[in-house]
XYZ file of C-alpha atoms in Angstrom:
751
model
C 7.579 -17.413 27.083
C 4.500 -19.480 27.993
C 3.846 -23.066 26.936
C 1.488 -22.034 24.144
C 4.118 -19.804 22.551
C 6.742 -22.522 23.000
C 4.490 -25.018 21.265
C 3.775 -22.693 18.331
C 7.458 -21.842 17.949
C 8.403 -25.523 17.989
C 5.721 -26.227 15.376
C 7.105 -23.540 13.096
C 10.611 -24.874 13.516
C 9.574 -28.429 12.726
C 7.578 -27.309 9.702
C 10.407 -25.237 8.280
C 13.090 -27.832 8.923
C 10.823 -30.465 7.430
C 10.618 -28.485 4.206
C 14.350 -27.862 4.273
C 15.113 -31.520 4.840
C 12.975 -32.603 1.897
C 14.605 -30.032 -0.381
C 18.092 -30.875 0.837
C 17.575 -34.579 0.466
C 16.175 -34.276 -3.027
C 18.770 -31.813 -4.243
C 21.945 -32.652 -2.346
C 24.025 -32.874 -5.486
C 22.855 -29.446 -6.648
C 23.682 -27.986 -3.235
C 27.223 -29.363 -3.457
C 27.567 -27.731 -6.861
C 26.422 -24.416 -5.424
C 29.009 -24.681 -2.629
C 31.765 -25.283 -5.134
C 30.686 -22.481 -7.422
C 30.023 -19.794 -4.853
C 33.656 -19.063 -4.091
C 33.517 -16.308 -6.675
C 30.029 -15.171 -5.705
C 28.913 -13.163 -2.695
C 25.555 -13.939 -1.132
C 23.572 -10.715 -0.978
C 22.954 -9.465 2.570
C 19.734 -7.443 2.648
C 19.684 -4.546 5.079
C 16.522 -2.705 6.136
C 15.608 0.192 8.414
C 12.124 -0.927 9.441
C 13.126 -0.568 13.119
C 14.563 2.932 12.453
C 18.107 1.559 12.604
C 20.082 -0.372 9.968
C 19.735 -4.142 10.453
C 20.117 -7.272 8.398
C 16.640 -8.402 7.451
C 17.208 -11.770 9.166
C 17.861 -9.985 12.479
C 14.616 -7.972 12.476
C 12.084 -9.481 14.929
C 9.186 -8.809 12.571
C 7.933 -9.838 9.143
C 9.530 -7.520 6.570
C 9.646 -7.807 2.773
C 12.441 -5.846 1.045
C 11.885 -5.179 -2.657
C 14.286 -3.871 -5.282
C 12.041 -1.693 -7.483
C 14.300 -2.089 -10.525
C 13.445 -5.779 -10.640
C 9.773 -4.867 -10.971
C 10.262 -2.041 -13.459
C 12.203 -4.347 -15.784
C 9.134 -6.594 -15.897
C 6.700 -3.799 -16.739
C 5.367 -3.676 -13.184
C 5.420 0.048 -12.472
C 3.035 0.593 -9.553
C 3.080 -0.019 -5.817
C -0.034 -2.125 -6.425
C 2.157 -4.556 -8.413
C 4.604 -4.833 -5.504
C 1.794 -5.388 -3.009
C 0.298 -8.125 -5.199
C 3.550 -10.106 -4.971
C 4.207 -9.597 -1.240
C 2.835 -12.417 0.950
C 0.407 -11.092 3.532
C -0.378 -7.838 1.712
C -3.495 -7.128 -0.336
C -4.676 -4.331 -2.617
C -8.213 -3.354 -3.640
C -9.423 -0.583 -5.928
C -12.732 0.723 -7.244
C -11.073 2.458 -10.205
C -8.164 0.258 -11.286
C -6.046 3.382 -11.789
C -2.595 4.309 -10.367
C -2.534 5.936 -6.940
C -6.143 4.987 -6.169
C -7.046 2.145 -3.862
C -6.526 0.684 -0.395
C -3.546 -1.315 0.885
C -4.222 -3.896 3.587
C -2.091 -6.466 5.371
C -2.682 -9.643 7.374
C -6.465 -9.553 7.223
C -6.667 -5.979 8.510
C -8.855 -4.632 5.747
C -9.932 -1.036 5.244
C -13.710 -0.590 5.498
C -13.918 3.228 5.286
C -11.773 6.120 4.056
C -9.341 6.028 6.976
C -6.123 4.249 5.910
C -4.864 1.142 7.726
C -1.375 1.129 6.154
C 1.074 4.014 6.617
C 3.198 5.052 3.626
C 6.539 6.784 4.177
C 9.152 8.270 1.868
C 12.282 7.782 3.974
C 11.227 9.427 7.283
C 8.389 11.515 5.814
C 4.788 10.338 6.434
C 2.774 10.602 3.206
C -0.537 9.124 4.421
C -3.440 11.352 5.403
C -4.689 10.818 8.965
C -8.273 11.706 8.117
C -10.824 10.022 5.897
C -12.615 13.261 4.975
C -10.184 13.898 2.122
C -10.329 10.337 0.752
C -7.146 9.627 2.713
C -7.607 5.874 2.504
C -8.365 5.770 -1.234
C -5.477 7.931 -2.498
C -1.889 6.854 -1.895
C 1.604 8.004 -2.815
C 3.009 5.727 -5.519
C 6.749 6.411 -5.669
C 8.051 3.345 -7.475
C 9.312 5.403 -10.430
C 11.602 7.637 -8.364
C 15.281 7.057 -7.520
C 14.413 4.382 -4.964
C 16.924 1.935 -3.490
C 14.294 -0.407 -2.053
C 10.744 -0.642 -0.800
C 10.211 -2.077 2.679
C 6.837 -3.656 3.382
C 6.458 -4.128 7.135
C 3.645 -6.392 8.329
C 1.755 -6.081 11.573
C 0.934 -2.962 13.630
C 3.724 -0.382 13.783
C 2.145 2.011 16.279
C 5.254 2.712 18.363
C 7.541 3.831 15.525
C 5.133 4.956 12.794
C 2.123 6.148 14.794
C -1.479 6.477 13.642
C -2.775 4.587 10.550
C 0.033 1.985 10.717
C -2.493 -0.436 12.181
C -2.010 -3.092 9.468
C 1.596 -2.285 8.664
C 3.758 0.240 6.863
C 5.310 0.760 3.427
C 8.574 2.704 3.239
C 10.315 3.964 0.116
C 14.042 4.226 0.870
C 15.596 6.624 -1.628
C 19.182 6.580 -2.841
C 21.377 9.296 -1.355
C 22.878 11.806 -3.830
C 26.443 11.042 -4.924
C 29.311 12.972 -3.314
C 32.237 11.392 -5.209
C 31.383 9.865 -8.587
C 28.408 10.734 -10.775
C 25.886 8.085 -11.718
C 22.771 8.064 -13.823
C 20.284 5.901 -15.646
C 17.850 6.284 -18.522
C 14.996 3.848 -19.140
C 12.559 3.580 -22.015
C 9.701 1.078 -21.939
C 7.166 0.326 -24.656
C 4.357 -2.181 -24.254
C 1.015 -3.107 -25.724
C -2.047 -4.611 -24.059
C -4.162 -7.314 -25.672
C -7.101 -5.612 -27.444
C -5.933 -2.322 -25.930
C -3.621 0.611 -26.439
C 0.110 1.193 -26.281
C 1.946 2.110 -23.090
C 5.047 4.293 -22.945
C 7.405 4.991 -20.048
C 10.359 7.364 -20.026
C 12.361 7.529 -16.808
C 15.724 8.906 -15.845
C 17.896 10.326 -13.093
C 21.320 11.882 -12.738
C 23.187 12.070 -9.434
C 26.411 14.033 -9.272
C 28.690 15.863 -6.809
C 28.413 19.636 -6.628
C 31.429 19.865 -4.334
C 33.413 16.645 -4.205
C 32.948 14.912 -0.865
C 30.784 17.749 0.459
C 27.635 18.236 -1.636
C 25.694 16.204 -4.183
C 22.464 16.546 -6.152
C 20.077 14.024 -7.718
C 17.611 15.091 -10.403
C 15.005 12.620 -11.606
C 11.895 12.625 -13.765
C 9.464 10.240 -15.418
C 6.519 10.237 -17.777
C 4.206 7.255 -18.239
C 1.275 7.025 -20.644
C -0.983 3.990 -20.232
C -2.931 3.219 -23.383
C -6.003 1.662 -21.740
C -8.079 -1.382 -22.622
C -11.682 -0.564 -21.586
C -13.962 0.911 -24.268
C -16.652 3.460 -23.436
C -20.052 2.625 -24.906
C -23.487 4.245 -24.958
C -26.703 2.705 -23.651
C -27.097 0.619 -26.816
C -23.579 -0.805 -26.532
C -22.119 1.232 -29.410
C -18.500 2.227 -28.845
C -17.932 5.940 -28.169
C -14.242 5.845 -27.180
C -11.800 2.984 -27.576
C -9.350 2.292 -24.722
C -11.026 5.059 -22.722
C -9.411 4.126 -19.385
C -6.061 5.425 -20.606
C -4.060 7.317 -17.977
C -1.195 9.800 -17.883
C 1.392 9.962 -15.099
C 4.389 12.223 -14.686
C 6.694 13.432 -11.966
C 10.004 15.031 -11.152
C 12.148 15.537 -8.062
C 15.344 17.085 -6.745
C 17.380 15.746 -3.823
C 20.284 17.734 -2.330
C 22.786 16.283 0.160
C 25.278 18.519 1.960
C 27.986 17.040 4.225
C 29.933 19.894 5.849
C 31.739 17.453 8.179
C 31.953 13.691 8.541
C 29.464 13.926 11.422
C 26.804 16.133 9.779
C 24.447 15.407 6.851
C 21.848 17.888 5.577
C 19.348 16.697 2.985
C 16.660 18.712 1.190
C 14.080 17.170 -1.166
C 11.373 18.514 -3.432
C 8.983 16.366 -5.462
C 5.867 16.655 -7.595
C 3.783 13.894 -9.190
C 0.591 14.002 -11.248
C -1.721 11.283 -12.507
C -4.929 11.705 -14.487
C -7.546 9.703 -16.369
C -10.997 10.173 -17.856
C -12.632 6.792 -17.226
C -12.143 4.199 -14.528
C -11.465 0.569 -15.419
C -14.815 -0.521 -13.953
C -17.175 -2.273 -16.387
C -20.891 -2.980 -16.041
C -21.940 -6.464 -14.976
C -25.394 -7.680 -16.033
C -26.207 -10.045 -13.157
C -24.940 -11.863 -10.102
C -23.739 -14.537 -12.541
C -20.926 -12.081 -13.440
C -21.944 -11.766 -17.098
C -20.910 -8.485 -18.755
C -23.713 -6.103 -19.692
C -22.102 -4.817 -22.905
C -19.351 -7.351 -23.427
C -15.807 -7.804 -22.209
C -13.900 -4.618 -21.266
C -16.812 -2.277 -22.020
C -18.278 0.461 -19.816
C -21.115 2.984 -20.103
C -19.742 5.159 -17.278
C -19.574 8.877 -17.975
C -16.260 10.119 -19.313
C -14.885 12.915 -17.182
C -11.710 14.113 -15.552
C -9.877 12.699 -12.543
C -6.555 14.249 -11.549
C -4.346 13.595 -8.522
C -1.448 15.958 -7.764
C 1.068 15.290 -4.979
C 3.779 17.643 -3.724
C 6.472 17.198 -1.107
C 9.137 19.445 0.362
C 11.308 18.095 3.174
C 14.509 18.870 5.019
C 16.436 16.508 7.274
C 19.529 16.800 9.436
C 21.545 13.847 10.770
C 24.339 14.475 13.283
C 26.637 11.819 14.721
C 27.215 12.304 18.426
C 29.411 10.251 20.705
C 27.485 6.972 21.021
C 24.334 8.146 19.231
C 22.875 9.763 16.105
C 20.509 12.738 16.233
C 17.996 13.000 13.353
C 15.547 15.795 12.634
C 13.074 15.774 9.730
C 10.632 18.509 8.761
C 8.239 18.149 5.823
C 5.164 19.447 4.070
C 3.200 16.916 1.997
C 0.211 18.042 -0.040
C -2.219 16.371 -2.391
C -5.227 17.542 -4.366
C -7.709 15.339 -6.186
C -10.151 16.812 -8.691
C -12.910 14.724 -10.221
C -15.589 15.943 -12.644
C -18.330 14.052 -14.489
C -21.527 14.887 -16.321
C -24.291 12.875 -14.594
C -27.280 14.322 -16.436
C -28.685 10.866 -17.200
C -28.809 10.101 -13.481
C -29.749 13.429 -11.882
C -31.161 15.522 -14.755
C -34.764 14.289 -14.348
C -34.626 14.826 -10.560
C -33.358 18.405 -10.960
C -36.118 19.117 -13.484
C -38.780 17.630 -11.200
C -37.796 19.577 -8.075
C -37.105 22.839 -9.975
C -40.386 22.434 -11.930
C -38.671 22.615 -15.318
C -39.856 21.037 -18.568
C -38.490 17.589 -19.296
C -35.246 17.718 -21.244
C -34.435 21.316 -20.350
C -31.447 20.297 -18.191
C -28.912 19.284 -20.823
C -25.948 18.639 -18.501
C -25.403 18.074 -14.805
C -21.725 18.488 -13.894
C -20.795 16.779 -10.624
C -17.442 17.783 -9.146
C -15.540 16.303 -6.211
C -12.474 18.201 -5.024
C -10.483 16.937 -2.043
C -7.207 18.198 -0.632
C -4.778 17.620 2.211
C -1.863 19.712 3.424
C 0.177 17.939 6.087
C 3.129 19.435 7.973
C 5.251 17.058 10.081
C 8.285 17.433 12.351
C 10.213 14.600 13.999
C 13.256 14.617 16.309
C 14.882 11.252 17.035
C 17.964 10.130 18.982
C 19.287 6.631 18.223
C 22.071 4.892 20.099
C 24.938 3.080 18.414
C 24.497 -0.665 17.969
C 27.204 -1.587 20.443
C 27.156 -3.219 23.863
C 24.260 -4.863 25.652
C 21.879 -1.904 25.449
C 20.352 -0.216 22.401
C 17.802 2.554 22.640
C 15.833 4.990 20.545
C 13.744 8.007 21.624
C 11.839 10.634 19.688
C 9.093 13.239 19.534
C 6.724 13.769 16.616
C 4.250 16.498 15.665
C 1.940 16.768 12.677
C -0.764 19.187 11.621
C -3.074 18.454 8.697
C -5.745 20.550 7.041
C -8.121 18.792 4.652
C -11.154 19.745 2.607
C -13.804 17.860 0.679
C -16.042 19.885 -1.647
C -18.876 18.353 -3.688
C -21.076 20.266 -6.146
C -23.912 19.319 -8.513
C -25.380 21.819 -10.955
C -28.144 21.841 -13.527
C -27.089 23.426 -16.818
C -27.567 25.668 -18.745
C -29.779 27.170 -16.009
C -26.824 27.235 -13.554
C -28.983 25.727 -10.818
C -27.061 24.791 -7.688
C -28.610 21.466 -6.803
C -26.102 20.246 -4.204
C -23.117 21.862 -2.501
C -21.448 20.185 0.461
C -18.028 20.595 2.052
C -16.260 19.051 5.049
C -13.197 21.088 6.061
C -11.266 19.317 8.805
C -8.209 19.999 11.000
C -6.071 17.277 12.572
C -3.134 17.553 14.981
C -0.999 14.915 16.668
C 1.749 15.250 19.267
C 3.623 12.094 20.278
C 6.631 10.884 22.237
C 8.040 7.413 21.691
C 10.925 5.150 22.574
C 12.360 1.665 22.153
C 14.805 -0.154 24.427
C 16.644 -3.364 23.487
C 18.654 -5.344 26.046
C 20.931 -8.254 25.122
C 20.724 -10.766 27.954
C 23.252 -12.853 26.024
C 24.836 -12.531 22.599
C 22.064 -14.778 21.255
C 19.026 -13.581 23.207
C 17.567 -10.076 23.471
C 14.349 -8.318 24.479
C 12.866 -5.099 23.097
C 10.196 -2.933 24.727
C 8.587 0.060 23.041
C 6.042 2.722 23.989
C 4.412 5.635 22.186
C 2.088 8.177 23.810
C 0.083 10.292 21.357
C -2.464 13.046 21.721
C -4.689 13.440 18.665
C -7.319 16.077 17.973
C -9.640 16.454 15.010
C -12.306 19.050 14.271
C -14.872 19.007 11.472
C -17.139 21.639 9.931
C -20.093 20.630 7.752
C -21.378 23.200 5.233
C -24.157 22.608 2.725
C -26.257 24.479 0.168
C -28.418 23.774 -2.872
C -32.145 23.365 -3.406
C -31.932 19.547 -3.215
C -30.527 19.935 0.318
C -33.025 22.554 1.474
C -30.772 25.602 1.243
C -27.707 26.850 3.089
C -26.675 25.626 6.546
C -23.484 25.193 8.570
C -22.714 22.970 11.545
C -19.605 22.616 13.697
C -19.310 18.958 14.631
C -18.038 17.747 18.000
C -14.224 17.764 18.274
C -12.441 14.446 18.859
C -9.600 14.773 21.395
C -7.911 11.594 22.652
C -4.664 10.391 24.236
C -3.489 7.004 23.001
C -0.757 4.591 24.089
C 0.746 1.929 21.835
C 3.139 -0.829 22.882
C 5.773 -3.184 21.519
C 7.443 -6.212 23.100
C 9.715 -8.584 21.195
C 11.993 -11.468 22.108
C 14.639 -12.761 19.716
C 16.736 -15.919 20.058
C 19.523 -16.950 17.702
C 19.875 -20.702 17.880
C 22.992 -20.439 15.739
C 24.444 -18.020 13.208
C 21.988 -19.208 10.566
C 18.733 -19.459 12.534
C 16.774 -17.015 14.669
C 13.395 -17.245 16.370
C 11.321 -14.308 17.466
C 8.071 -13.475 19.202
C 6.332 -10.124 18.886
C 3.446 -8.432 20.695
C 2.467 -5.055 19.249
C -0.456 -2.654 19.165
C -1.708 -0.023 16.753
C -4.595 2.387 16.341
C -6.396 4.819 14.083
C -7.233 8.181 15.669
C -10.691 9.188 16.881
C -12.558 11.427 14.448
C -15.469 13.830 14.331
C -18.413 12.417 12.447
C -21.226 13.558 10.162
C -24.673 13.089 11.651
C -27.475 10.876 10.353
C -30.958 11.265 11.848
C -34.002 9.029 11.814
C -36.226 10.484 9.060
C -39.364 9.644 11.052
C -38.457 10.609 14.618
C -35.504 12.972 14.213
C -33.433 10.817 16.586
C -29.647 10.958 16.079
C -28.584 7.560 14.786
C -24.884 8.103 14.086
C -22.052 8.574 16.559
C -20.942 12.195 17.150
C -17.396 10.849 17.575
C -15.934 7.828 15.810
C -13.770 6.368 18.553
C -10.230 5.190 17.973
C -9.912 1.543 17.092
C -7.269 -0.608 18.761
C -5.447 -3.616 17.419
C -3.215 -6.110 19.227
C -1.052 -8.570 17.295
C 0.625 -11.695 18.719
C 3.229 -13.262 16.460
C 5.931 -15.932 16.517
C 8.315 -16.597 13.686
C 11.568 -18.100 12.477
C 14.093 -16.854 9.928
C 17.121 -18.697 8.694
C 19.379 -20.056 6.015
C 20.911 -23.426 5.212
C 23.157 -25.185 2.721
C 25.805 -22.489 3.153
C 23.253 -19.748 2.466
C 22.032 -21.354 -0.766
C 18.623 -21.675 0.892
C 16.881 -19.029 2.998
C 13.469 -19.267 4.610
C 11.017 -17.423 6.812
C 7.798 -18.485 8.517
C 5.439 -16.888 11.023
C 2.141 -17.467 12.797
C 0.027 -14.605 14.099
C -3.177 -13.858 15.970
C -4.833 -10.421 15.814
C -7.489 -8.960 18.103
C -8.998 -5.853 16.473
C -11.493 -4.105 18.745
C -13.868 -1.208 18.118
C -12.768 -1.117 14.485
C -13.718 1.887 12.370
C -15.994 1.125 9.463
C -18.925 2.362 7.414
C -22.337 1.910 9.024
C -25.697 2.374 7.326
C -29.033 3.837 8.435
C -31.985 3.859 6.010
C -29.558 3.541 3.100
C -27.342 6.446 4.257
C -23.750 5.549 5.114
C -21.477 7.262 7.599
C -18.553 6.286 9.785
C -18.908 4.326 13.005
C -17.374 1.648 15.206
C -18.181 -2.049 15.130
C -18.738 -2.841 18.783
C -17.616 -6.478 18.978
C -14.463 -6.493 16.910
C -12.642 -8.767 14.498
C -10.356 -11.766 14.998
C -7.641 -12.603 12.481
C -5.637 -15.823 12.395
C -2.904 -16.321 9.861
C 0.325 -17.899 8.669
C 3.015 -16.818 6.209
C 6.049 -18.542 4.791
C 8.674 -18.068 2.096
C 11.641 -20.024 0.708
C 14.422 -18.947 -1.667
C 16.664 -21.698 -3.000
C 19.683 -21.238 -5.217
C 20.187 -24.694 -6.709
C 23.188 -23.725 -8.842
C 24.935 -20.523 -9.729
C 22.643 -20.296 -12.775
C 19.307 -21.522 -11.398
C 17.251 -20.347 -8.425
C 13.657 -20.751 -7.291
C 11.463 -18.965 -4.764
C 8.070 -19.568 -3.238
C 5.868 -17.773 -0.742
C 2.415 -18.346 0.696
C 0.118 -16.517 3.082
C -3.103 -17.554 4.793
C -5.453 -15.180 6.641
C -8.844 -15.775 8.210
C -10.487 -12.488 9.258
C -14.003 -12.720 10.759
C -16.525 -10.790 12.846
C -16.694 -11.796 16.512
C -20.455 -11.189 16.767
C -23.438 -9.857 14.835
C -22.980 -6.238 13.731
C -26.434 -5.058 12.574
C -25.349 -1.494 11.696
C -22.979 -2.804 9.019
C -25.172 -5.819 8.163
C -22.550 -8.330 9.268
C -23.330 -11.691 10.897
C -21.141 -13.416 13.453
C -18.354 -15.327 11.721
C -18.722 -13.372 8.464
C -15.527 -12.924 6.473
C -14.251 -9.361 6.386
C -14.425 -7.896 2.837
C -11.303 -7.626 0.679
C -9.357 -10.280 2.591
C -8.138 -13.213 0.462
C -7.805 -16.447 2.398
C -4.793 -17.656 0.378
C -2.158 -15.863 -1.680
C 0.644 -17.801 -3.394
C 3.728 -16.805 -5.376
C 6.194 -19.020 -7.265
C 9.200 -18.010 -9.326
C 12.229 -19.432 -11.100
C 15.223 -17.671 -12.657
C 17.878 -19.093 -14.963
C 21.050 -17.067 -15.660
C 23.253 -17.889 -18.635
C 25.834 -16.382 -20.991
C 24.696 -15.344 -24.458
C 28.287 -14.440 -25.279
C 31.421 -14.025 -23.202
C 30.499 -10.439 -22.299
C 26.700 -10.612 -22.557
C 24.933 -12.342 -19.655
C 21.260 -13.200 -20.082
C 18.440 -14.481 -17.923
C 14.950 -15.954 -18.053
C 12.415 -15.548 -15.248
C 9.036 -17.208 -14.862
C 6.694 -16.149 -12.065
C 3.178 -17.125 -11.046
C 0.871 -15.596 -8.476
C -2.482 -16.668 -7.136
C -5.005 -14.767 -5.063
C -8.169 -16.248 -3.595
C -11.626 -14.875 -4.223
C -12.679 -12.272 -1.652
C -15.908 -11.091 -0.098
C -16.757 -7.564 -1.264
C -19.383 -6.575 1.331
C -21.061 -7.665 4.536
C -24.454 -9.195 3.824
C -26.524 -10.720 6.660
C -29.756 -10.990 4.658
C -31.341 -7.803 6.024
C -33.603 -6.346 3.323
C -32.566 -2.814 4.304
C -28.986 -3.519 3.215
C -28.278 -2.074 -0.229
C -24.844 -3.737 -0.478
C -24.589 -7.197 -2.049
C -21.671 -9.534 -1.373
C -20.636 -10.582 -4.867
C -17.303 -12.329 -4.340
C -14.401 -11.287 -6.524
C -12.924 -13.984 -8.728
C -9.723 -15.824 -7.880
C -6.697 -14.590 -9.803
C -4.026 -16.748 -11.421
C -1.368 -14.891 -13.409
C 1.714 -16.239 -15.191
C 4.487 -13.798 -16.197
C 7.544 -14.384 -18.371
C 10.638 -12.173 -18.570
C 13.872 -12.549 -20.495
C 16.723 -10.161 -21.053
C 20.418 -9.528 -21.486
C 23.098 -7.070 -20.401
C 25.701 -5.593 -22.701
C 28.191 -3.237 -21.124
C 26.044 -0.415 -19.666
C 22.903 -1.477 -21.499
C 20.100 -3.720 -20.335
C 17.438 -5.117 -22.680
C 14.346 -6.810 -21.253
C 11.405 -8.441 -22.984
C 8.413 -9.274 -20.791
C 4.995 -10.831 -21.169
C 2.682 -10.236 -18.229
C -0.443 -12.360 -17.898
C 1.061 -14.725 -20.441
C -2.070 -16.891 -20.708
C -4.341 -13.835 -20.940
C -6.306 -14.982 -17.905
C -9.569 -13.128 -17.371
C -10.919 -12.330 -13.912
C -12.565 -9.561 -11.936
C -10.416 -8.396 -9.040
C -13.229 -6.502 -7.308
C -16.992 -6.018 -7.542
C -19.236 -3.233 -6.317
C -22.822 -4.498 -6.162
C -25.696 -2.418 -4.730
C -29.454 -2.694 -4.814
C -31.170 0.234 -6.519
C -33.465 1.676 -3.783
C -37.135 0.808 -4.261
C -36.423 -1.933 -6.810
C -35.070 -5.464 -6.987
C -32.400 -4.373 -9.476
C -28.752 -4.875 -8.522
C -26.308 -2.399 -10.056
C -22.915 -4.093 -10.467
C -19.515 -2.924 -11.645
C -16.307 -4.943 -11.729
C -12.595 -4.194 -12.080
C -11.101 -6.548 -14.686
C -7.610 -7.962 -14.477
C -5.351 -6.296 -17.036
C -5.144 -8.467 -20.204
C -1.893 -9.837 -21.601
C 0.788 -7.147 -21.852
C 3.897 -7.525 -24.035
C 6.687 -5.029 -23.582
C 10.311 -4.125 -24.191
C 12.409 -2.215 -21.678
C 15.773 -0.662 -22.561
C 17.954 1.049 -19.962
C 21.365 2.665 -20.023
C 23.356 3.183 -16.820
C 26.291 5.534 -16.624
């Protein structure tokens, strides 16, 4: 470890112990009370599998957040976006404000095109698309309503264990195993209402039971959620057409079978389907760069249409305990389809009439459809050693094949004129071998080295038709074929049983991709890249994790530096956007910290903070970014505070009150270097400050929870999309509003 790393580590240690000392000095009497009262209480030990083996979270040499989804569901927070918003270092952005749509970023590594930067897994099954041609970075699997034991949010590149697209981090849903001995189940009903909006309803349940005692078990689960909406659709004069038009419907069901023929062999088969749909996004029209609404608060003149996302999964896994190791094999097929339809006659009707030489007003509707799909088959074989002795190791091979399609059509009706038809079918394959090796030099000091070698290949076909595009044509784009290596090196030192320091160097990447061509309209010169090259990210991190006051206080802190080269992004030529690479890269510097303090058996507090500074290393004219410009959708500061008080309503009815507050800085929404050819305008999102209140009680197998989210009804826009209308000085702006105050009641019965 060099002097610079030593200095940073010492600084972290001093900072953390300084905070601990202040807290301990100010609350010594409370700490003594905790010590006396905890004889009957067990401190929860959180275990995670972020390193593909079971470890206590304090022993993982990386920044990991473990979330119990039930704690969120009881507070009316039912989406992965809600979890991300409360996890220090993670960020979420969306252009629709609807479930399952948006981009998840971490530690300043923000997504600037449709290729995802955060990998999402359900147990060992990768759910994230590896291509951006099927909106893979804007559609994500949201599994919070399933039978999930915990959600692990892993920060920093995870290229060695999770492969492509885990360049910012990874999110893993860890599901509960089906019961082999005693049956268990739970039913939950949740009703809530949104200020000046509709009523929300959630019905969720599962039942897990043995089919053959000790040998086979099955879990069946299902949910239905209807969100009432709070954005009204209006016409051009501002008159309301539909109230609460951004309402959404979500439903899903799953089956999970576990068979254990012997103590050494587990066989698990899963099947799942989820659907979500809405007719109007949550985006509202903004009148000017002053952020004034065009039609008033929570009002939109967007066309009402249909947007439906369907996700299916079938997987089978086998785990066999060998002498000194465990052999795991997982095979899966994950599929999603997204279908969007809108009538855009007001926008394209006059153009269709002009080009087709039709009388004005003869085109009465112009349906625009966007249908994208992905079908991804994956197979993984992994051998993991037992956690005994001085040497631990892990080795595996991974293969995935993905077929995607993206079909866009615009018609003029009732003439049935095909104005635009474009499709981008794509094939992606990846073959990888990986391994990790951990060596314990002493009981308190160990080193881990990891390597993954991947070969990725992607092909792309571009097909078009329609009189606005000049007729039918077809072009096979150049195939992207690359071999990539990713690395991991960690060092972990346990100063004592309560304190551990770690350093971590890791790399990640997104695969190279075929690209659509953009030509100079005057010279015919090819302006875009035939191949979008892989981007590479290196992360350097030091951190400390620990506990004090006989585990009444736990803390974590880390510093990191990220070098992101050749990053994939959208580039623009004459107002036409396509994918490309920024040549000079991005630098990210950041810090994260969290503290949980149990003052007494009844009262506990927690706090977390994250800072990230993500900037361009040099001018990037193709994406209109100037040197030092802040990368869009990266908040500089995020803060979370919470306090919980447990008490007894009666002798057999415990109750609790929880207050939580979160803050998120304003963010840049686009690069803007002043070039007049740039149609994107950087209208910063507004900072967000939200206060939530939850109270509830348990009675036997029942749990009753009353929650108020956004207690003060704070208003803010979480994201803006501002573009200059070509040929004018008009800026078209839409914004995603923060959900207004929501009051709800959740009732659950466990059996």
